[in-house]
mmCIF file with all atom_site columns, C-alpha atoms in Angstrom:
data_model
loop_
_atom_site.group_PDB
_atom_site.id
_atom_site.type_symbol
_atom_site.label_atom_id
_atom_site.label_alt_id
_atom_site.label_comp_id
_atom_site.label_asym_id
_atom_site.label_entity_id
_atom_site.label_seq_id
_atom_site.pdbx_PDB_ins_code
_atom_site.Cartn_x
_atom_site.Cartn_y
_atom_site.Cartn_z
_atom_site.occupancy
_atom_site.B_iso_or_equiv
_atom_site.pdbx_formal_charge
_atom_site.auth_seq_id
_atom_site.auth_comp_id
_atom_site.auth_asym_id
_atom_site.auth_atom_id
_atom_site.pdbx_PDB_model_num
ATOM 1   C CA . UNK T 1 1   ? 33.335 4.773  -6.153  1.00 0.00 ? 1   UNK T CA 1
ATOM 2   C CA . UNK T 1 2   ? 29.831 4.873  -3.772  1.00 0.00 ? 2   UNK T CA 1
ATOM 3   C CA . UNK T 1 3   ? 26.959 2.790  -4.945  1.00 0.00 ? 3   UNK T CA 1
ATOM 4   C CA . UNK T 1 4   ? 23.710 4.406  -4.728  1.00 0.00 ? 4   UNK T CA 1
ATOM 5   C CA . UNK T 1 5   ? 20.064 3.905  -3.516  1.00 0.00 ? 5   UNK T CA 1
ATOM 6   C CA . UNK T 1 6   ? 16.641 6.060  -2.933  1.00 0.00 ? 6   UNK T CA 1
ATOM 7   C CA . UNK T 1 7   ? 13.287 5.168  -2.394  1.00 0.00 ? 7   UNK T CA 1
ATOM 8   C CA . UNK T 1 8   ? 10.360 6.439  -4.531  1.00 0.00 ? 8   UNK T CA 1
ATOM 9   C CA . UNK T 1 9   ? 6.900  6.259  -3.034  1.00 0.00 ? 9   UNK T CA 1
ATOM 10  C CA . UNK T 1 10  ? 3.576  7.724  -1.471  1.00 0.00 ? 10  UNK T CA 1
ATOM 11  C CA . UNK T 1 11  ? 2.377  6.204  1.367   1.00 0.00 ? 11  UNK T CA 1
ATOM 12  C CA . UNK T 1 12  ? 3.176  2.738  2.721   1.00 0.00 ? 12  UNK T CA 1
ATOM 13  C CA . UNK T 1 13  ? 0.224  0.917  2.530   1.00 0.00 ? 13  UNK T CA 1
ATOM 14  C CA . UNK T 1 14  ? 1.236  -2.460 3.061   1.00 0.00 ? 14  UNK T CA 1
ATOM 15  C CA . UNK T 1 15  ? 1.615  -4.559 6.388   1.00 0.00 ? 15  UNK T CA 1
ATOM 16  C CA . UNK T 1 16  ? 4.896  -5.388 7.668   1.00 0.00 ? 16  UNK T CA 1
ATOM 17  C CA . UNK T 1 17  ? 6.560  -2.255 5.441   1.00 0.00 ? 17  UNK T CA 1
ATOM 18  C CA . UNK T 1 18  ? 9.326  -2.041 7.955   1.00 0.00 ? 18  UNK T CA 1
ATOM 19  C CA . UNK T 1 19  ? 10.280 -5.227 8.015   1.00 0.00 ? 19  UNK T CA 1
ATOM 20  C CA . UNK T 1 20  ? 10.227 -6.022 4.247   1.00 0.00 ? 20  UNK T CA 1
ATOM 21  C CA . UNK T 1 21  ? 12.074 -2.600 3.907   1.00 0.00 ? 21  UNK T CA 1
ATOM 22  C CA . UNK T 1 22  ? 14.598 -3.748 6.502   1.00 0.00 ? 22  UNK T CA 1
ATOM 23  C CA . UNK T 1 23  ? 15.019 -7.015 4.110   1.00 0.00 ? 23  UNK T CA 1
ATOM 24  C CA . UNK T 1 24  ? 15.800 -5.193 0.898   1.00 0.00 ? 24  UNK T CA 1
ATOM 25  C CA . UNK T 1 25  ? 17.995 -2.349 2.419   1.00 0.00 ? 25  UNK T CA 1
ATOM 26  C CA . UNK T 1 26  ? 19.894 -5.297 4.308   1.00 0.00 ? 26  UNK T CA 1
ATOM 27  C CA . UNK T 1 27  ? 19.940 -7.379 0.566   1.00 0.00 ? 27  UNK T CA 1
ATOM 28  C CA . UNK T 1 28  ? 21.028 -3.851 -1.164  1.00 0.00 ? 28  UNK T CA 1
ATOM 29  C CA . UNK T 1 29  ? 24.001 -3.545 1.444   1.00 0.00 ? 29  UNK T CA 1
ATOM 30  C CA . UNK T 1 30  ? 25.017 -7.107 1.850   1.00 0.00 ? 30  UNK T CA 1
ATOM 31  C CA . UNK T 1 31  ? 24.683 -8.271 -1.900  1.00 0.00 ? 31  UNK T CA 1
ATOM 32  C CA . UNK T 1 32  ? 25.010 -5.484 -4.267  1.00 0.00 ? 32  UNK T CA 1
ATOM 33  C CA . UNK T 1 33  ? 27.270 -3.081 -2.389  1.00 0.00 ? 33  UNK T CA 1
ATOM 34  C CA . UNK T 1 34  ? 24.765 -0.024 -1.770  1.00 0.00 ? 34  UNK T CA 1
ATOM 35  C CA . UNK T 1 35  ? 26.498 2.518  0.668   1.00 0.00 ? 35  UNK T CA 1
ATOM 36  C CA . UNK T 1 36  ? 24.703 5.740  0.107   1.00 0.00 ? 36  UNK T CA 1
ATOM 37  C CA . UNK T 1 37  ? 20.776 5.831  0.140   1.00 0.00 ? 37  UNK T CA 1
ATOM 38  C CA . UNK T 1 38  ? 18.978 8.991  -0.958  1.00 0.00 ? 38  UNK T CA 1
ATOM 39  C CA . UNK T 1 39  ? 15.470 10.206 0.789   1.00 0.00 ? 39  UNK T CA 1
ATOM 40  C CA . UNK T 1 40  ? 13.528 13.219 0.500   1.00 0.00 ? 40  UNK T CA 1
ATOM 41  C CA . UNK T 1 41  ? 11.372 14.830 2.963   1.00 0.00 ? 41  UNK T CA 1
ATOM 42  C CA . UNK T 1 42  ? 7.532  14.958 1.837   1.00 0.00 ? 42  UNK T CA 1
ATOM 43  C CA . UNK T 1 43  ? 6.190  12.130 1.783   1.00 0.00 ? 43  UNK T CA 1
ATOM 44  C CA . UNK T 1 44  ? 5.012  9.367  4.475   1.00 0.00 ? 44  UNK T CA 1
ATOM 45  C CA . UNK T 1 45  ? 7.396  6.994  3.457   1.00 0.00 ? 45  UNK T CA 1
ATOM 46  C CA . UNK T 1 46  ? 10.313 9.154  3.626   1.00 0.00 ? 46  UNK T CA 1
ATOM 47  C CA . UNK T 1 47  ? 10.527 9.382  7.258   1.00 0.00 ? 47  UNK T CA 1
ATOM 48  C CA . UNK T 1 48  ? 9.838  5.449  7.463   1.00 0.00 ? 48  UNK T CA 1
ATOM 49  C CA . UNK T 1 49  ? 12.948 4.761  4.564   1.00 0.00 ? 49  UNK T CA 1
ATOM 50  C CA . UNK T 1 50  ? 15.358 7.639  6.799   1.00 0.00 ? 50  UNK T CA 1
ATOM 51  C CA . UNK T 1 51  ? 14.666 5.452  10.054  1.00 0.00 ? 51  UNK T CA 1
ATOM 52  C CA . UNK T 1 52  ? 15.073 2.344  8.409   1.00 0.00 ? 52  UNK T CA 1
ATOM 53  C CA . UNK T 1 53  ? 18.475 3.574  7.078   1.00 0.00 ? 53  UNK T CA 1
ATOM 54  C CA . UNK T 1 54  ? 19.369 4.746  10.580  1.00 0.00 ? 54  UNK T CA 1
ATOM 55  C CA . UNK T 1 55  ? 18.646 0.974  12.105  1.00 0.00 ? 55  UNK T CA 1
ATOM 56  C CA . UNK T 1 56  ? 20.952 -0.610 9.240   1.00 0.00 ? 56  UNK T CA 1
ATOM 57  C CA . UNK T 1 57  ? 23.981 1.881  10.100  1.00 0.00 ? 57  UNK T CA 1
ATOM 58  C CA . UNK T 1 58  ? 23.915 0.314  13.338  1.00 0.00 ? 58  UNK T CA 1
ATOM 59  C CA . UNK T 1 59  ? 25.016 -3.004 11.783  1.00 0.00 ? 59  UNK T CA 1
ATOM 60  C CA . UNK T 1 60  ? 26.632 -1.710 8.755   1.00 0.00 ? 60  UNK T CA 1
ATOM 61  C CA . UNK T 1 61  ? 28.260 1.863  9.795   1.00 0.00 ? 61  UNK T CA 1
ATOM 62  C CA . UNK T 1 62  ? 30.090 2.594  6.610   1.00 0.00 ? 62  UNK T CA 1
ATOM 63  C CA . UNK T 1 63  ? 26.531 3.558  4.800   1.00 0.00 ? 63  UNK T CA 1
ATOM 64  C CA . UNK T 1 64  ? 25.558 6.941  4.478   1.00 0.00 ? 64  UNK T CA 1
ATOM 65  C CA . UNK T 1 65  ? 21.897 8.976  4.444   1.00 0.00 ? 65  UNK T CA 1
ATOM 66  C CA . UNK T 1 66  ? 21.209 11.985 1.985   1.00 0.00 ? 66  UNK T CA 1
ATOM 67  C CA . UNK T 1 67  ? 18.291 14.137 2.821   1.00 0.00 ? 67  UNK T CA 1
ATOM 68  C CA . UNK T 1 68  ? 17.046 15.632 -0.707  1.00 0.00 ? 68  UNK T CA 1
ATOM 69  C CA . UNK T 1 69  ? 15.320 18.674 0.429   1.00 0.00 ? 69  UNK T CA 1
ATOM 70  C CA . UNK T 1 70  ? 13.127 20.254 -2.226  1.00 0.00 ? 70  UNK T CA 1
ATOM 71  C CA . UNK T 1 71  ? 13.628 23.626 -0.623  1.00 0.00 ? 71  UNK T CA 1
ATOM 72  C CA . UNK T 1 72  ? 16.571 24.918 1.341   1.00 0.00 ? 72  UNK T CA 1
ATOM 73  C CA . UNK T 1 73  ? 13.855 26.718 3.923   1.00 0.00 ? 73  UNK T CA 1
ATOM 74  C CA . UNK T 1 74  ? 11.704 24.184 3.902   1.00 0.00 ? 74  UNK T CA 1
ATOM 75  C CA . UNK T 1 75  ? 11.407 21.837 6.967   1.00 0.00 ? 75  UNK T CA 1
ATOM 76  C CA . UNK T 1 76  ? 11.003 18.451 7.512   1.00 0.00 ? 76  UNK T CA 1
ATOM 77  C CA . UNK T 1 77  ? 7.214  17.560 8.390   1.00 0.00 ? 77  UNK T CA 1
ATOM 78  C CA . UNK T 1 78  ? 8.263  14.785 10.868  1.00 0.00 ? 78  UNK T CA 1
ATOM 79  C CA . UNK T 1 79  ? 11.258 16.002 12.279  1.00 0.00 ? 79  UNK T CA 1
ATOM 80  C CA . UNK T 1 80  ? 14.077 13.285 12.620  1.00 0.00 ? 80  UNK T CA 1
ATOM 81  C CA . UNK T 1 81  ? 17.447 13.809 14.449  1.00 0.00 ? 81  UNK T CA 1
ATOM 82  C CA . UNK T 1 82  ? 19.421 15.763 12.358  1.00 0.00 ? 82  UNK T CA 1
ATOM 83  C CA . UNK T 1 83  ? 22.404 13.577 13.492  1.00 0.00 ? 83  UNK T CA 1
ATOM 84  C CA . UNK T 1 84  ? 20.420 10.990 11.039  1.00 0.00 ? 84  UNK T CA 1
ATOM 85  C CA . UNK T 1 85  ? 21.504 12.391 7.856   1.00 0.00 ? 85  UNK T CA 1
ATOM 86  C CA . UNK T 1 86  ? 25.218 12.361 6.679   1.00 0.00 ? 86  UNK T CA 1
ATOM 87  C CA . UNK T 1 87  ? 24.792 15.525 4.225   1.00 0.00 ? 87  UNK T CA 1
ATOM 88  C CA . UNK T 1 88  ? 21.785 17.747 2.788   1.00 0.00 ? 88  UNK T CA 1
ATOM 89  C CA . UNK T 1 89  ? 21.560 18.233 -0.853  1.00 0.00 ? 89  UNK T CA 1
ATOM 90  C CA . UNK T 1 90  ? 19.213 20.547 -2.618  1.00 0.00 ? 90  UNK T CA 1
ATOM 91  C CA . UNK T 1 91  ? 18.245 19.629 -6.537  1.00 0.00 ? 91  UNK T CA 1
ATOM 92  C CA . UNK T 1 92  ? 17.522 23.455 -7.248  1.00 0.00 ? 92  UNK T CA 1
ATOM 93  C CA . UNK T 1 93  ? 15.328 23.841 -9.923  1.00 0.00 ? 93  UNK T CA 1
ATOM 94  C CA . UNK T 1 94  ? 15.709 20.055 -10.883 1.00 0.00 ? 94  UNK T CA 1
ATOM 95  C CA . UNK T 1 95  ? 12.772 17.657 -10.389 1.00 0.00 ? 95  UNK T CA 1
ATOM 96  C CA . UNK T 1 96  ? 13.906 16.239 -7.006  1.00 0.00 ? 96  UNK T CA 1
ATOM 97  C CA . UNK T 1 97  ? 12.471 12.680 -7.262  1.00 0.00 ? 97  UNK T CA 1
ATOM 98  C CA . UNK T 1 98  ? 14.450 12.591 -11.106 1.00 0.00 ? 98  UNK T CA 1
ATOM 99  C CA . UNK T 1 99  ? 17.262 14.144 -9.318  1.00 0.00 ? 99  UNK T CA 1
ATOM 100 C CA . UNK T 1 100 ? 17.390 11.559 -6.692  1.00 0.00 ? 100 UNK T CA 1
ATOM 101 C CA . UNK T 1 101 ? 16.959 8.582  -9.760  1.00 0.00 ? 101 UNK T CA 1
ATOM 102 C CA . UNK T 1 102 ? 19.850 10.309 -11.894 1.00 0.00 ? 102 UNK T CA 1
ATOM 103 C CA . UNK T 1 103 ? 22.144 9.400  -8.633  1.00 0.00 ? 103 UNK T CA 1
ATOM 104 C CA . UNK T 1 104 ? 21.309 6.126  -7.797  1.00 0.00 ? 104 UNK T CA 1
ATOM 105 C CA . UNK T 1 105 ? 21.908 2.445  -9.285  1.00 0.00 ? 105 UNK T CA 1
ATOM 106 C CA . UNK T 1 106 ? 18.973 1.229  -7.671  1.00 0.00 ? 106 UNK T CA 1
ATOM 107 C CA . UNK T 1 107 ? 15.624 2.242  -6.896  1.00 0.00 ? 107 UNK T CA 1
ATOM 108 C CA . UNK T 1 108 ? 12.857 1.210  -4.508  1.00 0.00 ? 108 UNK T CA 1
ATOM 109 C CA . UNK T 1 109 ? 9.640  1.745  -4.838  1.00 0.00 ? 109 UNK T CA 1
ATOM 110 C CA . UNK T 1 110 ? 6.138  1.903  -3.103  1.00 0.00 ? 110 UNK T CA 1
ATOM 111 C CA . UNK T 1 111 ? 2.944  2.372  -4.471  1.00 0.00 ? 111 UNK T CA 1
ATOM 112 C CA . UNK T 1 112 ? 1.243  3.274  -7.561  1.00 0.00 ? 112 UNK T CA 1
ATOM 113 C CA . UNK T 1 113 ? 0.214  7.243  -7.309  1.00 0.00 ? 113 UNK T CA 1
ATOM 114 C CA . UNK T 1 114 ? 0.868  9.142  -10.715 1.00 0.00 ? 114 UNK T CA 1
ATOM 115 C CA . UNK T 1 115 ? 4.010  10.790 -9.711  1.00 0.00 ? 115 UNK T CA 1
ATOM 116 C CA . UNK T 1 116 ? 5.541  7.583  -8.245  1.00 0.00 ? 116 UNK T CA 1
ATOM 117 C CA . UNK T 1 117 ? 4.545  6.049  -11.294 1.00 0.00 ? 117 UNK T CA 1
ATOM 118 C CA . UNK T 1 118 ? 6.482  8.787  -13.653 1.00 0.00 ? 118 UNK T CA 1
ATOM 119 C CA . UNK T 1 119 ? 9.334  8.660  -11.893 1.00 0.00 ? 119 UNK T CA 1
ATOM 120 C CA . UNK T 1 120 ? 9.392  4.836  -11.537 1.00 0.00 ? 120 UNK T CA 1
ATOM 121 C CA . UNK T 1 121 ? 8.965  4.720  -15.286 1.00 0.00 ? 121 UNK T CA 1
ATOM 122 C CA . UNK T 1 122 ? 12.073 7.409  -15.610 1.00 0.00 ? 122 UNK T CA 1
ATOM 123 C CA . UNK T 1 123 ? 14.301 5.227  -13.446 1.00 0.00 ? 123 UNK T CA 1
ATOM 124 C CA . UNK T 1 124 ? 13.733 2.074  -16.072 1.00 0.00 ? 124 UNK T CA 1
ATOM 125 C CA . UNK T 1 125 ? 14.414 4.097  -18.928 1.00 0.00 ? 125 UNK T CA 1
ATOM 126 C CA . UNK T 1 126 ? 17.864 4.937  -17.609 1.00 0.00 ? 126 UNK T CA 1
ATOM 127 C CA . UNK T 1 127 ? 18.355 1.455  -16.955 1.00 0.00 ? 127 UNK T CA 1
ATOM 128 C CA . UNK T 1 128 ? 17.983 1.345  -12.984 1.00 0.00 ? 128 UNK T CA 1
ATOM 129 C CA . UNK T 1 129 ? 17.120 -1.662 -10.969 1.00 0.00 ? 129 UNK T CA 1
ATOM 130 C CA . UNK T 1 130 ? 14.073 -1.503 -8.916  1.00 0.00 ? 130 UNK T CA 1
ATOM 131 C CA . UNK T 1 131 ? 13.305 -3.160 -6.364  1.00 0.00 ? 131 UNK T CA 1
ATOM 132 C CA . UNK T 1 132 ? 9.400  -2.874 -5.305  1.00 0.00 ? 132 UNK T CA 1
ATOM 133 C CA . UNK T 1 133 ? 7.822  -2.527 -1.680  1.00 0.00 ? 133 UNK T CA 1
#
């Protein structure tokens, strides 16, 4: 059984966000057994998260990264290597943030944008463990 994590956020305003994210990923993988990460494609944070997971894969080759596309035909704004993703998922008509939260045991949050706040509140209601970036 896989242990899953996703990131919910808008813009990475924090300094050293990459180092902080790498530290959180390392903890999730080593201490909590997370092996699957879900990432979206619409915000500035998504490519940063995908890149951080890609770097973590070098140390932990068993982990997986799944791109959650909001629309099947939509291309990612910041193109990343297709080999970075192990799978591509389509949530259909479901809210993509809630779709990710529903499949995850852990959530990393960044920012306080209203859509983020709504998704984080939903994650808390579902009993997900939330890490703040």
